[in-house]
mmCIF file of C-alpha atoms in Angstrom:
data_model
loop_
_atom_site.group_PDB
_atom_site.id
_atom_site.type_symbol
_atom_site.label_atom_id
_atom_site.label_comp_id
_atom_site.label_asym_id
_atom_site.label_seq_id
_atom_site.Cartn_x
_atom_site.Cartn_y
_atom_site.Cartn_z
ATOM 1 C CA MET A 1 45.191 -76.423 -4.738
ATOM 2 C CA LYS A 2 42.401 -76.213 -7.258
ATOM 3 C CA LYS A 3 42.154 -78.626 -10.131
ATOM 4 C CA GLY A 4 43.294 -77.336 -13.463
ATOM 5 C CA PHE A 5 45.362 -74.447 -12.105
ATOM 6 C CA GLN A 6 48.674 -74.650 -10.329
ATOM 7 C CA LEU A 7 51.970 -72.881 -10.323
ATOM 8 C CA VAL A 8 54.660 -74.980 -11.930
ATOM 9 C CA LYS A 9 57.744 -75.302 -9.780
ATOM 10 C CA ARG A 10 60.072 -75.814 -12.777
ATOM 11 C CA VAL A 11 61.229 -73.794 -15.755
ATOM 12 C CA SER A 12 61.413 -75.172 -19.259
ATOM 13 C CA PRO A 13 64.984 -75.901 -20.326
ATOM 14 C CA PHE A 14 65.357 -73.115 -22.878
ATOM 15 C CA LEU A 15 64.190 -70.530 -20.328
ATOM 16 C CA SER A 16 66.361 -71.745 -17.428
ATOM 17 C CA THR A 17 69.405 -70.188 -19.075
ATOM 18 C CA ILE A 18 67.774 -66.767 -19.178
ATOM 19 C CA PHE A 19 66.716 -66.291 -15.591
ATOM 20 C CA ASN A 20 66.701 -67.895 -12.167
ATOM 21 C CA PHE A 21 63.147 -68.758 -11.245
ATOM 22 C CA ASN A 22 62.150 -67.999 -7.667
ATOM 23 C CA ALA A 23 58.679 -69.295 -6.855
ATOM 24 C CA SER A 24 58.619 -67.536 -3.506
ATOM 25 C CA THR A 25 58.968 -64.089 -5.015
ATOM 26 C CA HIS A 26 56.980 -64.626 -8.217
ATOM 27 C CA SER A 27 53.489 -65.806 -7.397
ATOM 28 C CA LEU A 28 50.051 -64.672 -8.400
ATOM 29 C CA PRO A 29 48.644 -62.349 -5.683
ATOM 30 C CA THR A 30 45.599 -64.493 -4.950
ATOM 31 C CA SER A 31 45.569 -63.658 -1.246
ATOM 32 C CA SER A 32 46.347 -59.959 -1.256
ATOM 33 C CA PRO A 33 43.612 -57.538 -0.114
ATOM 34 C CA TRP A 34 43.926 -55.553 -3.347
ATOM 35 C CA TRP A 35 43.397 -58.696 -5.439
ATOM 36 C CA SER A 36 40.236 -59.673 -3.569
ATOM 37 C CA ALA A 37 38.796 -56.172 -3.761
ATOM 38 C CA SER A 38 39.467 -55.847 -7.485
ATOM 39 C CA GLN A 39 37.881 -59.220 -8.225
ATOM 40 C CA HIS A 40 34.696 -58.665 -6.304
ATOM 41 C CA ARG A 41 33.981 -55.040 -7.292
ATOM 42 C CA GLY A 42 31.101 -55.052 -9.738
ATOM 43 C CA VAL A 43 28.099 -53.086 -11.010
ATOM 44 C CA LYS A 44 24.437 -53.721 -11.640
ATOM 45 C CA VAL A 45 23.545 -54.374 -15.292
ATOM 46 C CA ASN A 46 20.251 -55.277 -16.966
ATOM 47 C CA ALA A 47 20.034 -58.972 -17.806
ATOM 48 C CA ILE A 48 19.546 -58.223 -21.475
ATOM 49 C CA HIS A 49 23.162 -57.003 -21.610
ATOM 50 C CA LEU A 50 24.637 -60.258 -20.296
ATOM 51 C CA ARG A 51 26.983 -62.027 -22.698
ATOM 52 C CA PRO A 52 28.827 -65.377 -22.702
ATOM 53 C CA GLY A 53 32.023 -65.082 -20.687
ATOM 54 C CA ASN A 54 30.614 -62.457 -18.259
ATOM 55 C CA VAL A 55 30.841 -63.292 -14.570
ATOM 56 C CA ILE A 56 27.902 -62.524 -12.210
ATOM 57 C CA GLU A 57 27.012 -63.031 -8.569
ATOM 58 C CA LYS A 58 23.625 -64.538 -7.704
ATOM 59 C CA SER A 59 22.419 -65.594 -4.216
ATOM 60 C CA GLY A 60 25.959 -65.575 -2.857
ATOM 61 C CA ARG A 61 27.339 -67.737 -5.685
ATOM 62 C CA VAL A 62 29.646 -66.638 -8.505
ATOM 63 C CA TYR A 63 28.802 -67.871 -12.034
ATOM 64 C CA GLN A 64 30.261 -67.516 -15.503
ATOM 65 C CA ILE A 65 27.774 -67.148 -18.301
ATOM 66 C CA VAL A 66 27.981 -69.983 -20.817
ATOM 67 C CA GLU A 67 25.010 -68.973 -22.997
ATOM 68 C CA SER A 68 22.455 -66.203 -22.949
ATOM 69 C CA GLU A 69 19.316 -66.239 -25.094
ATOM 70 C CA HIS A 70 16.547 -63.656 -25.452
ATOM 71 C CA LYS A 71 13.124 -65.361 -25.706
ATOM 72 C CA GLN A 72 9.682 -63.941 -26.472
ATOM 73 C CA ARG A 73 6.739 -65.514 -24.600
ATOM 74 C CA GLY A 74 3.907 -63.989 -26.577
ATOM 75 C CA ARG A 75 1.571 -62.089 -24.273
ATOM 76 C CA GLY A 76 3.710 -63.153 -21.337
ATOM 77 C CA GLY A 77 6.505 -60.808 -22.351
ATOM 78 C CA ALA A 78 10.168 -61.465 -22.996
ATOM 79 C CA LEU A 79 12.758 -63.145 -20.802
ATOM 80 C CA MET A 80 16.465 -64.027 -20.759
ATOM 81 C CA GLN A 81 17.300 -67.716 -20.593
ATOM 82 C CA VAL A 82 20.814 -67.916 -19.193
ATOM 83 C CA GLU A 83 23.027 -70.990 -18.796
ATOM 84 C CA LEU A 84 25.609 -70.532 -16.038
ATOM 85 C CA ARG A 85 28.680 -72.392 -14.737
ATOM 86 C CA ASP A 86 29.437 -72.220 -10.992
ATOM 87 C CA VAL A 87 33.016 -70.885 -10.702
ATOM 88 C CA ASP A 88 33.705 -72.865 -7.495
ATOM 89 C CA ASN A 89 32.443 -76.354 -8.375
ATOM 90 C CA GLY A 90 31.902 -76.261 -12.153
ATOM 91 C CA ASN A 91 28.253 -77.260 -11.948
ATOM 92 C CA LYS A 92 25.912 -75.822 -14.600
ATOM 93 C CA VAL A 93 22.586 -74.225 -13.830
ATOM 94 C CA SER A 94 19.915 -72.547 -15.955
ATOM 95 C CA LEU A 95 18.185 -69.383 -14.774
ATOM 96 C CA ARG A 96 15.611 -66.934 -16.161
ATOM 97 C CA PHE A 97 15.713 -63.194 -15.821
ATOM 98 C CA GLY A 98 13.495 -60.380 -17.019
ATOM 99 C CA PRO A 99 15.267 -58.313 -19.703
ATOM 100 C CA GLU A 100 15.411 -55.252 -17.404
ATOM 101 C CA GLU A 101 16.114 -57.241 -14.226
ATOM 102 C CA PRO A 102 19.271 -55.931 -12.517
ATOM 103 C CA VAL A 103 22.081 -58.471 -12.141
ATOM 104 C CA GLU A 104 25.351 -58.065 -10.216
ATOM 105 C CA ARG A 105 28.221 -58.371 -12.682
ATOM 106 C CA VAL A 106 31.639 -59.267 -11.319
ATOM 107 C CA PHE A 107 34.703 -58.007 -13.143
ATOM 108 C CA VAL A 108 37.596 -60.304 -13.792
ATOM 109 C CA GLU A 109 41.221 -59.742 -14.530
ATOM 110 C CA GLU A 110 42.583 -60.361 -18.037
ATOM 111 C CA LYS A 111 46.306 -61.189 -18.322
ATOM 112 C CA SER A 112 48.691 -62.060 -21.091
ATOM 113 C CA PHE A 113 50.767 -65.221 -21.058
ATOM 114 C CA THR A 114 53.164 -66.993 -23.380
ATOM 115 C CA CYS A 115 52.643 -70.639 -24.309
ATOM 116 C CA LEU A 116 55.686 -72.746 -23.482
ATOM 117 C CA TYR A 117 54.305 -76.030 -24.806
ATOM 118 C CA THR A 118 51.327 -78.398 -24.624
ATOM 119 C CA GLU A 119 51.340 -81.945 -23.299
ATOM 120 C CA ASN A 120 48.412 -84.341 -23.375
ATOM 121 C CA SER A 121 45.430 -82.220 -22.256
ATOM 122 C CA THR A 122 47.380 -79.434 -20.613
ATOM 123 C CA ALA A 123 48.894 -76.139 -21.756
ATOM 124 C CA PHE A 124 52.000 -74.857 -19.945
ATOM 125 C CA LEU A 125 52.135 -71.051 -19.848
ATOM 126 C CA ILE A 126 54.426 -68.375 -18.462
ATOM 127 C CA GLU A 127 53.674 -64.809 -17.359
ATOM 128 C CA PRO A 128 56.250 -62.662 -19.252
ATOM 129 C CA GLU A 129 56.736 -60.011 -16.540
ATOM 130 C CA THR A 130 56.968 -62.145 -13.388
ATOM 131 C CA PHE A 131 58.048 -65.447 -15.015
ATOM 132 C CA ASP A 132 55.363 -67.275 -13.077
ATOM 133 C CA GLN A 133 54.503 -70.577 -14.736
ATOM 134 C CA LEU A 134 51.128 -72.225 -14.659
ATOM 135 C CA GLN A 135 49.338 -75.053 -16.300
ATOM 136 C CA VAL A 136 45.757 -74.942 -17.486
ATOM 137 C CA PRO A 137 43.454 -77.469 -19.248
ATOM 138 C CA LEU A 138 43.334 -77.220 -23.010
ATOM 139 C CA ASP A 139 39.549 -77.176 -22.665
ATOM 140 C CA LEU A 140 39.759 -73.522 -21.549
ATOM 141 C CA PHE A 141 40.771 -72.684 -25.159
ATOM 142 C CA GLY A 142 37.862 -74.577 -26.691
ATOM 143 C CA LYS A 143 38.367 -75.556 -30.338
ATOM 144 C CA CYS A 144 41.108 -72.969 -30.611
ATOM 145 C CA ALA A 145 43.422 -75.240 -28.564
ATOM 146 C CA ALA A 146 44.544 -76.754 -31.913
ATOM 147 C CA TYR A 147 46.313 -73.474 -32.770
ATOM 148 C CA LEU A 148 48.491 -73.356 -29.663
ATOM 149 C CA LYS A 149 52.208 -73.468 -30.332
ATOM 150 C CA GLU A 150 55.427 -72.540 -28.554
ATOM 151 C CA GLU A 151 55.943 -68.839 -27.864
ATOM 152 C CA MET A 152 52.350 -67.936 -28.856
ATOM 153 C CA LYS A 153 50.872 -65.003 -26.930
ATOM 154 C CA VAL A 154 47.555 -65.945 -25.280
ATOM 155 C CA ARG A 155 45.168 -64.254 -22.888
ATOM 156 C CA LEU A 156 43.473 -65.601 -19.749
ATOM 157 C CA GLN A 157 40.484 -64.320 -17.794
ATOM 158 C CA LEU A 158 41.020 -64.920 -14.115
ATOM 159 C CA TYR A 159 38.675 -64.642 -11.143
ATOM 160 C CA ASP A 160 40.218 -64.771 -7.651
ATOM 161 C CA GLY A 161 43.367 -66.212 -9.172
ATOM 162 C CA ARG A 162 41.604 -68.985 -11.103
ATOM 163 C CA PRO A 163 41.507 -69.059 -14.941
ATOM 164 C CA LEU A 164 38.000 -69.075 -16.339
ATOM 165 C CA THR A 165 38.601 -68.792 -20.111
ATOM 166 C CA ALA A 166 41.576 -68.623 -22.467
ATOM 167 C CA SER A 167 41.979 -67.317 -25.978
ATOM 168 C CA VAL A 168 44.526 -67.367 -28.795
ATOM 169 C CA PRO A 169 45.209 -64.494 -31.281
ATOM 170 C CA LYS A 170 42.538 -63.976 -33.918
ATOM 171 C CA ARG A 171 45.085 -64.325 -36.699
ATOM 172 C CA VAL A 172 47.693 -67.087 -36.734
ATOM 173 C CA THR A 173 50.175 -68.425 -39.267
ATOM 174 C CA CYS A 174 49.910 -72.081 -40.248
ATOM 175 C CA THR A 175 51.657 -74.273 -42.820
ATOM 176 C CA ILE A 176 49.833 -76.380 -45.388
ATOM 177 C CA LYS A 177 50.840 -79.953 -44.774
ATOM 178 C CA GLU A 178 48.747 -81.541 -47.504
ATOM 179 C CA THR A 179 46.290 -80.250 -50.085
ATOM 180 C CA GLN A 180 44.299 -81.519 -53.034
ATOM 181 C CA THR A 181 45.794 -81.322 -56.499
ATOM 182 C CA PRO A 182 43.476 -79.616 -59.078
ATOM 183 C CA MET A 183 41.968 -82.200 -61.482
ATOM 184 C CA LYS A 184 43.214 -81.943 -65.046
ATOM 185 C CA GLY A 185 40.658 -81.485 -67.780
ATOM 186 C CA VAL A 186 38.134 -79.788 -65.534
ATOM 187 C CA SER A 187 37.122 -76.494 -67.126
ATOM 188 C CA ALA A 188 35.513 -74.955 -64.082
ATOM 189 C CA THR A 189 38.083 -74.326 -61.300
ATOM 190 C CA PRO A 190 36.542 -74.468 -57.834
ATOM 191 C CA ARG A 191 36.876 -71.390 -55.678
ATOM 192 C CA TYR A 192 38.253 -73.351 -52.763
ATOM 193 C CA LYS A 193 39.807 -76.704 -51.936
ATOM 194 C CA LYS A 194 40.562 -78.610 -48.770
ATOM 195 C CA ALA A 195 43.961 -78.250 -47.068
ATOM 196 C CA LEU A 196 45.375 -80.092 -44.073
ATOM 197 C CA LEU A 197 47.346 -77.808 -41.781
ATOM 198 C CA ASP A 198 50.381 -78.555 -39.630
ATOM 199 C CA ASN A 199 48.134 -78.476 -36.529
ATOM 200 C CA GLY A 200 45.841 -81.182 -37.871
ATOM 201 C CA LEU A 201 42.937 -78.965 -38.844
ATOM 202 C CA THR A 202 41.386 -79.082 -42.323
ATOM 203 C CA VAL A 203 40.360 -75.736 -43.859
ATOM 204 C CA GLN A 204 39.229 -74.331 -47.193
ATOM 205 C CA VAL A 205 41.890 -72.481 -49.239
ATOM 206 C CA PRO A 206 42.137 -71.050 -52.790
ATOM 207 C CA PRO A 207 43.038 -73.694 -55.437
ATOM 208 C CA TYR A 208 46.390 -72.093 -56.360
ATOM 209 C CA LEU A 209 47.998 -72.779 -52.943
ATOM 210 C CA ASP A 210 50.485 -75.661 -52.642
ATOM 211 C CA THR A 211 51.834 -77.907 -49.887
ATOM 212 C CA GLY A 212 54.425 -76.153 -47.727
ATOM 213 C CA GLU A 213 53.030 -72.651 -48.064
ATOM 214 C CA GLU A 214 52.435 -70.546 -44.966
ATOM 215 C CA ILE A 215 49.035 -68.982 -44.685
ATOM 216 C CA ILE A 216 47.083 -66.823 -42.219
ATOM 217 C CA ILE A 217 43.973 -68.318 -40.615
ATOM 218 C CA ASN A 218 41.165 -66.640 -38.711
ATOM 219 C CA THR A 219 40.936 -68.711 -35.503
ATOM 220 C CA GLU A 220 37.351 -67.649 -34.800
ATOM 221 C CA ASP A 221 35.912 -69.525 -37.815
ATOM 222 C CA ASP A 222 38.962 -71.346 -39.274
ATOM 223 C CA SER A 223 38.756 -69.261 -42.481
ATOM 224 C CA TYR A 224 41.602 -68.447 -44.858
ATOM 225 C CA LEU A 225 42.739 -64.811 -44.753
ATOM 226 C CA GLY A 226 45.763 -64.788 -47.086
ATOM 227 C CA ARG A 227 49.351 -65.824 -47.590
ATOM 228 C CA ALA A 228 51.809 -65.083 -44.798
ATOM 229 C CA ASN A 229 54.444 -62.454 -45.589
#
């Protein structure tokens, strides 16, 4: 069983009263012919169109793109500097492609899951249709792991049954745990002030907001979007 991804043979207490979990009948179809075919079917794309998160095949190996940068070499022409992560062993490699060089892109499956809870460095998720449970490293969510909470809908990108990346909703509701009190006697009111959220993150919010208020945050850049309804 591969590190960082395994079916969980138990159901969280609050869900066990809703259904009877049967691991033998609810499993990800990692070995079915249809699954393999759908995961390996790809198309040729020019290297200039490669983006972080894309999955490609090169020399019999499958890689996920970590970073892609277009560079100009003066009279030598342009090239694409691409940092890749080997899907099988996690090793990182750096390759160069010509902008118009054809690259085999592999399509991955994207699925929705519900977060049950997090513990240490692991997120425990459940597939809402099959009730399959799995656990994945919080690292898959990057900095957005701080926003994870119970019953949050998340999305995973999977290749051959293995999760590659995970994402949270772009807009989430958080509660202000602590915030600065405006200084008395100051004529010029600042546009923003610091606020500590219930998930431990510190963000910039308008000065009129108080502790205990619920606000909406953009998880892509941790920016304040407005008060929650």
